[in-house]
């Protein structure tokens, strides 16, 4: 059996691994012309224990327990705090010291997964997806892509089409043309400050004095109607995100990243000085080429499988980033898909795909909605009950909702993945 995966990001690479492990031939169609050497629109991410188990199963056996750790840093603490904009003093709201994630740089993780792909997987760089057509008997799919180098259109026929083409998925649109993404009410300034060439950086030393657990802590810093997220990545790189409430910007092209001007960046720096402690402001101001993401999600989908076409990752469940679920959901989507098609076999592929849908839709739906609520809490937006979370006045009980471990399905393991037995 042959699968055609549209999209060569982390969701697509994970799909290739999982389906290859299940005995499938895999072709990946990706519009960019080669593997990323940097990550201009993707920065840091957090990997949960199950995702790490799955990734390790795809790595060379002799390196399974070292490669991933060598590319990541531990995140053992989940801390939420409130910063008084006037006094520039921070106070801890809640702290979980049993947090068991690891921090990775997007391009580091992508490179690790891509380089571990079995040689029989065909990865077609510079192929822009155009369209697809399901055969009359619903047993095969023809995918058409444009080759950037030559301009020709090629046809790839497979028994399964995996749509790993992101939150603005054109494949999803063909089945759900009226589906609209939901603007969250805020955008996110993002950046990575690379201090790897400066062992004695004053910025890094000063930041460590204020945020003593940097290097093992996921920091959420809440202000009034705004919040930042930051943590250290491998090689003294500080990943930061700052969420700002604003009207929905006008998007151009098929991207949720806005092109920013020097004027916009300078205005952002001025606003940062009004809210955050000087040490964090310095990190923001010294970051080269910060970028701005428009934050969307969508109401959970009731189905993610149509005949021989299956959605995976952000194409299946666009989500806000507050629950650290996007990458982890993509990895688990791929692994469950691989397990289901292997369990039911070629003769019962339709049943296997429906099984995948039945396993993933309930849990990802809850996680999307929980992440949405978490974002509204931390941004001081009105909640379903009409209330607004005030970090300066919140009770300890109210602050507990800020912790990552209360994400639905946080510790749930799908059937077939128990006791780290996934292979």
Tab-separated table of C-alpha atoms in Angstrom:
chain	number	residue	atom	x	y	z
A	1	UNK	CA	0.000	0.000	0.000
A	2	UNK	CA	1.162	3.496	-0.812
A	3	UNK	CA	0.446	6.708	1.092
A	4	UNK	CA	0.900	10.226	-0.244
A	5	UNK	CA	1.561	12.763	2.507
A	6	UNK	CA	0.982	16.424	1.634
A	7	UNK	CA	3.141	18.607	3.864
A	8	UNK	CA	6.693	17.962	5.010
A	9	UNK	CA	6.568	19.729	8.368
A	10	UNK	CA	6.735	17.800	11.639
A	11	UNK	CA	3.238	16.320	11.182
A	12	UNK	CA	4.144	15.106	7.697
A	13	UNK	CA	7.515	13.656	8.692
A	14	UNK	CA	5.887	11.862	11.648
A	15	UNK	CA	3.214	10.445	9.323
A	16	UNK	CA	5.961	9.111	7.062
A	17	UNK	CA	7.652	7.417	10.019
A	18	UNK	CA	4.438	5.884	11.366
A	19	UNK	CA	3.144	4.588	8.036
A	20	UNK	CA	6.548	3.227	7.039
A	21	UNK	CA	6.697	1.384	10.365
A	22	UNK	CA	3.276	-0.071	9.495
A	23	UNK	CA	4.733	-1.460	6.251
A	24	UNK	CA	3.545	1.199	3.807
A	25	UNK	CA	5.363	2.882	0.941
A	26	UNK	CA	5.322	6.646	1.556
A	27	UNK	CA	5.735	9.678	-0.699
A	28	UNK	CA	5.927	13.118	0.951
A	29	UNK	CA	5.075	16.210	-1.117
A	30	UNK	CA	6.542	19.452	0.271
A	31	UNK	CA	6.504	22.925	-1.306
A	32	UNK	CA	9.761	24.212	0.208
A	33	UNK	CA	12.868	23.396	-1.765
A	34	UNK	CA	14.861	21.642	0.964
A	35	UNK	CA	15.151	20.770	4.639
A	36	UNK	CA	15.101	23.818	6.932
A	37	UNK	CA	18.453	24.987	8.218
A	38	UNK	CA	16.842	27.578	10.478
A	39	UNK	CA	13.331	28.289	11.672
A	40	UNK	CA	12.146	31.778	10.719
A	41	UNK	CA	8.483	31.097	11.467
A	42	UNK	CA	8.800	28.291	14.002
A	43	UNK	CA	10.632	28.601	17.276
A	44	UNK	CA	10.435	26.554	20.456
A	45	UNK	CA	8.126	23.720	21.432
A	46	UNK	CA	7.619	21.355	24.361
A	47	UNK	CA	7.515	17.560	24.037
A	48	UNK	CA	5.517	15.473	26.491
A	49	UNK	CA	6.639	11.994	27.664
A	50	UNK	CA	4.448	10.005	25.242
A	51	UNK	CA	5.614	12.055	22.252
A	52	UNK	CA	9.211	11.418	23.259
A	53	UNK	CA	8.559	7.677	23.534
A	54	UNK	CA	7.068	7.671	20.047
A	55	UNK	CA	9.906	9.735	18.541
A	56	UNK	CA	12.513	7.490	20.158
A	57	UNK	CA	10.874	4.451	18.553
A	58	UNK	CA	11.567	5.991	15.127
A	59	UNK	CA	15.232	6.743	15.803
A	60	UNK	CA	18.135	4.331	15.183
A	61	UNK	CA	18.080	1.684	17.968
A	62	UNK	CA	21.635	2.408	19.082
A	63	UNK	CA	20.761	6.082	19.653
A	64	UNK	CA	17.160	5.892	20.832
A	65	UNK	CA	17.781	7.218	24.323
A	66	UNK	CA	20.485	9.760	23.537
A	67	UNK	CA	19.677	11.537	20.266
A	68	UNK	CA	16.483	13.245	21.410
A	69	UNK	CA	17.930	14.209	24.787
A	70	UNK	CA	20.960	15.673	23.038
A	71	UNK	CA	18.672	17.922	20.995
A	72	UNK	CA	16.479	19.116	23.883
A	73	UNK	CA	16.535	20.594	27.380
A	74	UNK	CA	14.405	19.403	30.319
A	75	UNK	CA	11.353	21.382	31.396
A	76	UNK	CA	10.687	20.056	34.891
A	77	UNK	CA	8.844	23.125	36.219
A	78	UNK	CA	5.643	24.779	34.994
A	79	UNK	CA	5.427	28.217	36.617
A	80	UNK	CA	2.830	30.956	36.237
A	81	UNK	CA	3.522	34.354	37.773
A	82	UNK	CA	2.093	37.874	37.788
A	83	UNK	CA	4.184	40.949	36.979
A	84	UNK	CA	3.097	44.319	38.363
A	85	UNK	CA	3.669	46.748	35.473
A	86	UNK	CA	4.149	49.734	37.797
A	87	UNK	CA	6.492	48.189	40.353
A	88	UNK	CA	8.180	45.746	37.932
A	89	UNK	CA	7.886	43.034	40.588
A	90	UNK	CA	6.781	39.441	39.880
A	91	UNK	CA	4.821	37.158	42.170
A	92	UNK	CA	4.334	33.389	41.712
A	93	UNK	CA	0.720	32.348	41.102
A	94	UNK	CA	1.225	28.605	40.744
A	95	UNK	CA	4.190	26.260	40.382
A	96	UNK	CA	4.272	22.598	39.340
A	97	UNK	CA	7.656	20.975	39.946
A	98	UNK	CA	6.649	17.595	38.485
A	99	UNK	CA	6.358	18.868	34.914
A	100	UNK	CA	7.998	16.321	32.620
A	101	UNK	CA	8.458	17.960	29.214
A	102	UNK	CA	11.534	18.710	27.131
A	103	UNK	CA	12.137	21.904	25.155
A	104	UNK	CA	13.138	21.673	21.498
A	105	UNK	CA	13.868	24.129	18.712
A	106	UNK	CA	11.503	23.491	15.791
A	107	UNK	CA	14.177	23.043	13.158
A	108	UNK	CA	16.283	20.846	15.484
A	109	UNK	CA	13.377	18.444	15.970
A	110	UNK	CA	12.442	18.487	12.294
A	111	UNK	CA	16.033	17.739	11.305
A	112	UNK	CA	16.255	14.897	13.801
A	113	UNK	CA	13.072	13.275	12.479
A	114	UNK	CA	13.881	13.914	8.818
A	115	UNK	CA	17.398	12.488	9.030
A	116	UNK	CA	16.039	9.339	10.695
A	117	UNK	CA	13.578	8.584	7.870
A	118	UNK	CA	14.060	5.154	6.258
A	119	UNK	CA	15.763	5.466	2.843
A	120	UNK	CA	12.797	3.961	1.008
A	121	UNK	CA	10.617	6.986	1.820
A	122	UNK	CA	10.403	9.361	-1.138
A	123	UNK	CA	10.570	13.015	-0.049
A	124	UNK	CA	9.697	15.368	-2.917
A	125	UNK	CA	11.004	18.838	-2.087
A	126	UNK	CA	9.894	21.775	-4.205
A	127	UNK	CA	6.572	20.169	-5.097
A	128	UNK	CA	3.605	22.500	-4.598
A	129	UNK	CA	0.342	20.649	-3.987
A	130	UNK	CA	-2.297	21.573	-6.584
A	131	UNK	CA	-5.249	19.237	-6.218
A	132	UNK	CA	-6.370	15.661	-5.659
A	133	UNK	CA	-8.984	13.285	-7.017
A	134	UNK	CA	-10.469	10.197	-5.386
A	135	UNK	CA	-11.119	7.310	-7.773
A	136	UNK	CA	-14.674	6.264	-8.587
A	137	UNK	CA	-14.355	3.103	-6.505
A	138	UNK	CA	-13.034	5.155	-3.526
A	139	UNK	CA	-9.976	2.905	-3.305
A	140	UNK	CA	-7.222	5.235	-4.513
A	141	UNK	CA	-6.305	8.916	-4.669
A	142	UNK	CA	-4.446	10.856	-7.372
A	143	UNK	CA	-2.434	13.829	-6.106
A	144	UNK	CA	-1.260	16.546	-8.470
A	145	UNK	CA	1.676	18.807	-7.642
A	146	UNK	CA	3.659	21.454	-9.490
A	147	UNK	CA	7.434	20.987	-9.609
A	148	UNK	CA	8.980	24.385	-8.834
A	149	UNK	CA	12.197	23.669	-10.713
A	150	UNK	CA	10.551	22.728	-14.008
A	151	UNK	CA	7.017	24.108	-13.766
A	152	UNK	CA	5.528	20.759	-14.804
A	153	UNK	CA	2.581	19.145	-13.045
A	154	UNK	CA	3.059	15.557	-11.893
A	155	UNK	CA	0.541	12.948	-10.750
A	156	UNK	CA	1.194	10.666	-7.780
A	157	UNK	CA	-1.251	7.835	-7.158
A	158	UNK	CA	-1.677	6.327	-3.721
A	159	UNK	CA	-4.064	4.212	-1.682
A	160	UNK	CA	-4.236	6.910	1.006
A	161	UNK	CA	-3.859	10.688	1.094
A	162	UNK	CA	-2.635	12.163	4.388
A	163	UNK	CA	-3.332	15.887	4.684
A	164	UNK	CA	-0.581	17.339	6.862
A	165	UNK	CA	-0.884	20.768	5.252
A	166	UNK	CA	-1.432	22.876	8.371
A	167	UNK	CA	-4.179	24.954	9.929
A	168	UNK	CA	-5.046	26.592	6.582
A	169	UNK	CA	-5.329	23.166	4.928
A	170	UNK	CA	-6.540	23.339	1.331
A	171	UNK	CA	-7.381	19.623	1.434
A	172	UNK	CA	-9.652	20.166	4.445
A	173	UNK	CA	-11.258	23.093	2.599
A	174	UNK	CA	-12.302	20.794	-0.246
A	175	UNK	CA	-14.456	18.818	2.213
A	176	UNK	CA	-15.471	21.686	4.502
A	177	UNK	CA	-15.601	24.777	2.265
A	178	UNK	CA	-17.641	26.779	4.780
A	179	UNK	CA	-15.355	26.113	7.744
A	180	UNK	CA	-13.810	29.309	9.075
A	181	UNK	CA	-10.932	29.606	11.484
A	182	UNK	CA	-11.770	31.499	14.680
A	183	UNK	CA	-9.621	34.506	15.507
A	184	UNK	CA	-8.620	34.313	19.155
A	185	UNK	CA	-8.647	38.057	19.797
A	186	UNK	CA	-4.871	38.369	20.040
A	187	UNK	CA	-1.618	38.000	18.114
A	188	UNK	CA	1.759	36.741	19.292
A	189	UNK	CA	5.135	38.399	18.928
A	190	UNK	CA	7.729	35.650	18.814
A	191	UNK	CA	11.462	35.329	18.677
A	192	UNK	CA	14.559	33.424	19.751
A	193	UNK	CA	17.515	35.257	21.243
A	194	UNK	CA	20.623	33.272	20.364
A	195	UNK	CA	23.355	33.739	22.975
A	196	UNK	CA	25.351	30.653	22.009
A	197	UNK	CA	28.321	32.739	20.820
A	198	UNK	CA	28.476	34.759	24.025
A	199	UNK	CA	29.341	32.594	27.020
A	200	UNK	CA	29.392	35.562	29.396
A	201	UNK	CA	26.396	37.444	28.062
A	202	UNK	CA	25.270	40.158	30.478
A	203	UNK	CA	21.724	39.681	29.201
A	204	UNK	CA	21.769	35.973	30.048
A	205	UNK	CA	23.377	36.524	33.490
A	206	UNK	CA	20.843	39.206	34.374
A	207	UNK	CA	17.926	37.063	33.194
A	208	UNK	CA	19.129	34.120	35.303
A	209	UNK	CA	19.170	36.299	38.406
A	210	UNK	CA	15.502	37.181	37.967
A	211	UNK	CA	14.371	33.827	36.583
A	212	UNK	CA	16.529	31.451	38.611
A	213	UNK	CA	15.135	28.235	37.121
A	214	UNK	CA	15.778	29.181	33.517
A	215	UNK	CA	17.032	26.060	31.754
A	216	UNK	CA	14.481	23.775	33.383
A	217	UNK	CA	11.370	25.946	33.763
A	218	UNK	CA	8.516	26.892	31.471
A	219	UNK	CA	7.690	30.466	32.528
A	220	UNK	CA	4.280	32.050	31.966
A	221	UNK	CA	4.440	35.715	32.965
A	222	UNK	CA	0.997	37.321	33.256
A	223	UNK	CA	0.279	41.040	33.146
A	224	UNK	CA	-3.081	42.764	32.961
A	225	UNK	CA	-4.673	41.655	29.704
A	226	UNK	CA	-1.499	40.094	28.342
A	227	UNK	CA	1.085	37.406	29.006
A	228	UNK	CA	4.449	36.116	27.864
A	229	UNK	CA	5.900	32.620	27.640
A	230	UNK	CA	9.613	31.973	27.665
A	231	UNK	CA	12.089	29.193	28.305
A	232	UNK	CA	15.610	28.218	27.392
A	233	UNK	CA	16.465	26.072	24.405
A	234	UNK	CA	19.662	24.151	23.781
A	235	UNK	CA	22.840	26.247	23.332
A	236	UNK	CA	21.733	29.307	25.297
A	237	UNK	CA	18.819	30.266	23.090
A	238	UNK	CA	15.896	32.013	24.776
A	239	UNK	CA	12.529	31.323	23.160
A	240	UNK	CA	9.892	33.943	23.956
A	241	UNK	CA	6.295	34.639	22.962
A	242	UNK	CA	4.289	37.730	23.875
A	243	UNK	CA	0.513	37.693	23.327
A	244	UNK	CA	-1.122	41.043	22.570
A	245	UNK	CA	-4.888	41.666	22.381
A	246	UNK	CA	-5.825	43.478	19.165
A	247	UNK	CA	-8.361	43.496	16.303
A	248	UNK	CA	-7.876	40.790	13.697
A	249	UNK	CA	-5.188	41.778	11.153
A	250	UNK	CA	-5.644	41.230	7.436
A	251	UNK	CA	-3.758	38.130	6.321
A	252	UNK	CA	-1.979	37.994	2.990
A	253	UNK	CA	-1.392	34.677	1.268
A	254	UNK	CA	-1.566	31.263	2.879
A	255	UNK	CA	0.199	32.112	6.133
A	256	UNK	CA	-0.712	33.181	9.667
A	257	UNK	CA	2.587	35.092	9.987
A	258	UNK	CA	2.478	38.849	9.383
A	259	UNK	CA	5.357	40.701	7.784
A	260	UNK	CA	6.489	43.299	10.322
A	261	UNK	CA	8.167	46.668	9.806
A	262	UNK	CA	10.848	48.354	11.887
A	263	UNK	CA	8.175	50.793	13.069
A	264	UNK	CA	6.021	47.936	14.373
A	265	UNK	CA	9.022	46.394	16.137
A	266	UNK	CA	9.962	49.719	17.768
A	267	UNK	CA	6.384	50.196	18.979
A	268	UNK	CA	6.434	46.671	20.387
A	269	UNK	CA	9.667	47.459	22.257
A	270	UNK	CA	8.111	50.596	23.749
A	271	UNK	CA	5.074	48.673	24.961
A	272	UNK	CA	7.281	45.947	26.454
A	273	UNK	CA	9.117	48.540	28.559
A	274	UNK	CA	5.801	49.613	30.085
A	275	UNK	CA	4.825	46.100	31.212
A	276	UNK	CA	7.710	43.682	31.764
A	277	UNK	CA	10.770	43.624	33.990
A	278	UNK	CA	13.902	45.201	32.402
A	279	UNK	CA	15.694	41.840	32.095
A	280	UNK	CA	12.922	40.365	29.936
A	281	UNK	CA	12.597	43.583	27.925
A	282	UNK	CA	16.298	43.364	27.092
A	283	UNK	CA	15.824	39.845	25.723
A	284	UNK	CA	12.976	41.057	23.533
A	285	UNK	CA	14.890	44.104	22.274
A	286	UNK	CA	18.066	42.156	21.454
A	287	UNK	CA	16.226	39.487	19.448
A	288	UNK	CA	16.907	39.746	15.736
A	289	UNK	CA	13.955	39.553	13.354
A	290	UNK	CA	11.040	38.954	15.743
A	291	UNK	CA	7.878	37.985	13.917
A	292	UNK	CA	4.139	38.243	14.521
A	293	UNK	CA	1.696	35.328	14.363
A	294	UNK	CA	-2.063	35.731	14.195
A	295	UNK	CA	-3.532	33.209	16.646
A	296	UNK	CA	-6.386	31.075	15.360
A	297	UNK	CA	-8.152	27.861	16.183
A	298	UNK	CA	-11.452	26.417	15.012
A	299	UNK	CA	-14.380	24.650	16.577
A	300	UNK	CA	-13.625	20.924	16.792
A	301	UNK	CA	-14.331	18.897	13.662
A	302	UNK	CA	-16.780	15.992	13.877
A	303	UNK	CA	-14.857	14.021	11.288
A	304	UNK	CA	-11.289	13.953	9.952
A	305	UNK	CA	-11.572	11.049	7.476
A	306	UNK	CA	-13.282	10.971	4.072
A	307	UNK	CA	-12.910	7.684	2.186
A	308	UNK	CA	-9.135	7.428	1.595
A	309	UNK	CA	-8.325	10.978	2.710
A	310	UNK	CA	-7.311	11.637	6.307
A	311	UNK	CA	-6.471	14.873	8.148
A	312	UNK	CA	-3.601	15.008	10.606
A	313	UNK	CA	-1.980	17.610	12.868
A	314	UNK	CA	-3.094	21.233	12.539
A	315	UNK	CA	-5.159	20.338	9.484
A	316	UNK	CA	-7.316	18.143	11.746
A	317	UNK	CA	-7.467	20.411	14.789
A	318	UNK	CA	-6.189	23.993	14.519
A	319	UNK	CA	-5.454	25.027	18.093
A	320	UNK	CA	-4.116	27.937	20.093
A	321	UNK	CA	-0.654	27.263	21.556
A	322	UNK	CA	-1.400	27.643	25.267
A	323	UNK	CA	-1.648	23.949	26.059
A	324	UNK	CA	1.596	22.966	24.275
A	325	UNK	CA	-0.489	20.519	22.262
A	326	UNK	CA	-0.008	21.327	18.568
A	327	UNK	CA	3.222	19.366	17.998
A	328	UNK	CA	2.336	16.690	20.545
A	329	UNK	CA	-1.069	16.131	18.929
A	330	UNK	CA	0.584	15.857	15.509
A	331	UNK	CA	3.029	13.219	16.741
A	332	UNK	CA	0.283	11.210	18.427
A	333	UNK	CA	-2.047	11.568	15.415
A	334	UNK	CA	0.626	10.026	13.209
A	335	UNK	CA	1.405	7.224	15.646
A	336	UNK	CA	-2.263	6.306	16.145
A	337	UNK	CA	-2.866	6.368	12.377
A	338	UNK	CA	0.043	3.997	11.865
A	339	UNK	CA	-1.165	1.673	14.622
A	340	UNK	CA	-4.737	1.605	13.285
A	341	UNK	CA	-3.865	0.783	9.681
A	342	UNK	CA	-1.421	-1.884	10.872
A	343	UNK	CA	-3.976	-3.366	13.283
A	344	UNK	CA	-6.765	-3.690	10.702
A	345	UNK	CA	-4.584	-4.478	7.700
A	346	UNK	CA	-4.912	-3.689	4.028
A	347	UNK	CA	-8.186	-5.574	3.585
A	348	UNK	CA	-9.879	-3.484	6.300
A	349	UNK	CA	-8.250	-0.117	5.652
A	350	UNK	CA	-11.542	1.786	5.805
A	351	UNK	CA	-12.179	0.350	9.265
A	352	UNK	CA	-8.660	1.290	10.361
A	353	UNK	CA	-9.141	4.897	9.234
A	354	UNK	CA	-12.464	5.125	11.041
A	355	UNK	CA	-10.772	3.686	14.124
A	356	UNK	CA	-8.163	6.460	13.928
A	357	UNK	CA	-10.916	9.051	13.734
A	358	UNK	CA	-12.827	7.581	16.684
A	359	UNK	CA	-9.692	7.548	18.867
A	360	UNK	CA	-8.388	11.017	18.064
A	361	UNK	CA	-11.436	13.276	17.594
A	362	UNK	CA	-12.819	13.095	21.179
A	363	UNK	CA	-9.541	13.896	22.922
A	364	UNK	CA	-8.264	16.545	20.478
A	365	UNK	CA	-11.663	18.286	20.594
A	366	UNK	CA	-11.431	18.645	24.364
A	367	UNK	CA	-7.827	19.820	24.162
A	368	UNK	CA	-8.584	22.489	21.535
A	369	UNK	CA	-11.387	23.922	23.677
A	370	UNK	CA	-9.321	23.780	26.865
A	371	UNK	CA	-6.419	25.563	25.166
A	372	UNK	CA	-8.861	28.209	23.911
A	373	UNK	CA	-10.120	28.810	27.442
A	374	UNK	CA	-6.577	28.884	28.838
A	375	UNK	CA	-5.646	31.596	26.356
A	376	UNK	CA	-8.660	33.703	27.273
A	377	UNK	CA	-7.866	33.324	30.983
A	378	UNK	CA	-4.254	34.463	30.567
A	379	UNK	CA	-5.175	37.305	28.201
A	380	UNK	CA	-7.843	38.684	30.544
A	381	UNK	CA	-10.645	38.118	28.023
A	382	UNK	CA	-14.251	37.429	28.974
A	383	UNK	CA	-14.928	33.758	29.767
A	384	UNK	CA	-18.084	31.687	29.188
A	385	UNK	CA	-19.464	32.680	32.601
A	386	UNK	CA	-18.945	36.377	31.873
A	387	UNK	CA	-16.016	36.674	34.276
A	388	UNK	CA	-12.501	37.940	33.606
A	389	UNK	CA	-9.454	36.409	35.275
A	390	UNK	CA	-7.490	39.015	37.224
A	391	UNK	CA	-4.044	37.603	38.082
A	392	UNK	CA	-3.562	40.210	40.796
A	393	UNK	CA	-6.756	39.237	42.629
A	394	UNK	CA	-7.128	35.544	41.747
A	395	UNK	CA	-7.418	32.990	44.534
A	396	UNK	CA	-5.051	29.974	44.742
A	397	UNK	CA	-7.946	27.772	43.574
A	398	UNK	CA	-8.508	29.938	40.487
A	399	UNK	CA	-4.772	29.951	39.747
A	400	UNK	CA	-4.686	26.148	39.620
A	401	UNK	CA	-6.480	26.341	36.267
A	402	UNK	CA	-3.306	27.876	34.814
A	403	UNK	CA	-1.302	24.668	35.151
A	404	UNK	CA	-0.610	22.526	32.099
A	405	UNK	CA	-1.397	19.275	33.889
A	406	UNK	CA	-5.127	20.035	33.896
A	407	UNK	CA	-5.281	19.728	30.113
A	408	UNK	CA	-7.876	17.000	29.274
A	409	UNK	CA	-6.133	13.799	28.291
A	410	UNK	CA	-2.828	15.108	29.674
A	411	UNK	CA	-1.849	11.666	30.994
A	412	UNK	CA	-4.179	9.507	28.905
A	413	UNK	CA	-2.574	6.871	26.690
A	414	UNK	CA	-4.467	5.409	23.690
A	415	UNK	CA	-4.934	1.676	23.434
A	416	UNK	CA	-1.763	0.054	22.146
A	417	UNK	CA	0.528	2.639	23.753
A	418	UNK	CA	0.365	1.535	27.392
A	419	UNK	CA	3.456	1.095	29.581
A	420	UNK	CA	5.770	2.570	26.932
A	421	UNK	CA	5.100	-0.530	24.831
A	422	UNK	CA	4.570	1.458	21.631
A	423	UNK	CA	6.679	0.193	18.756
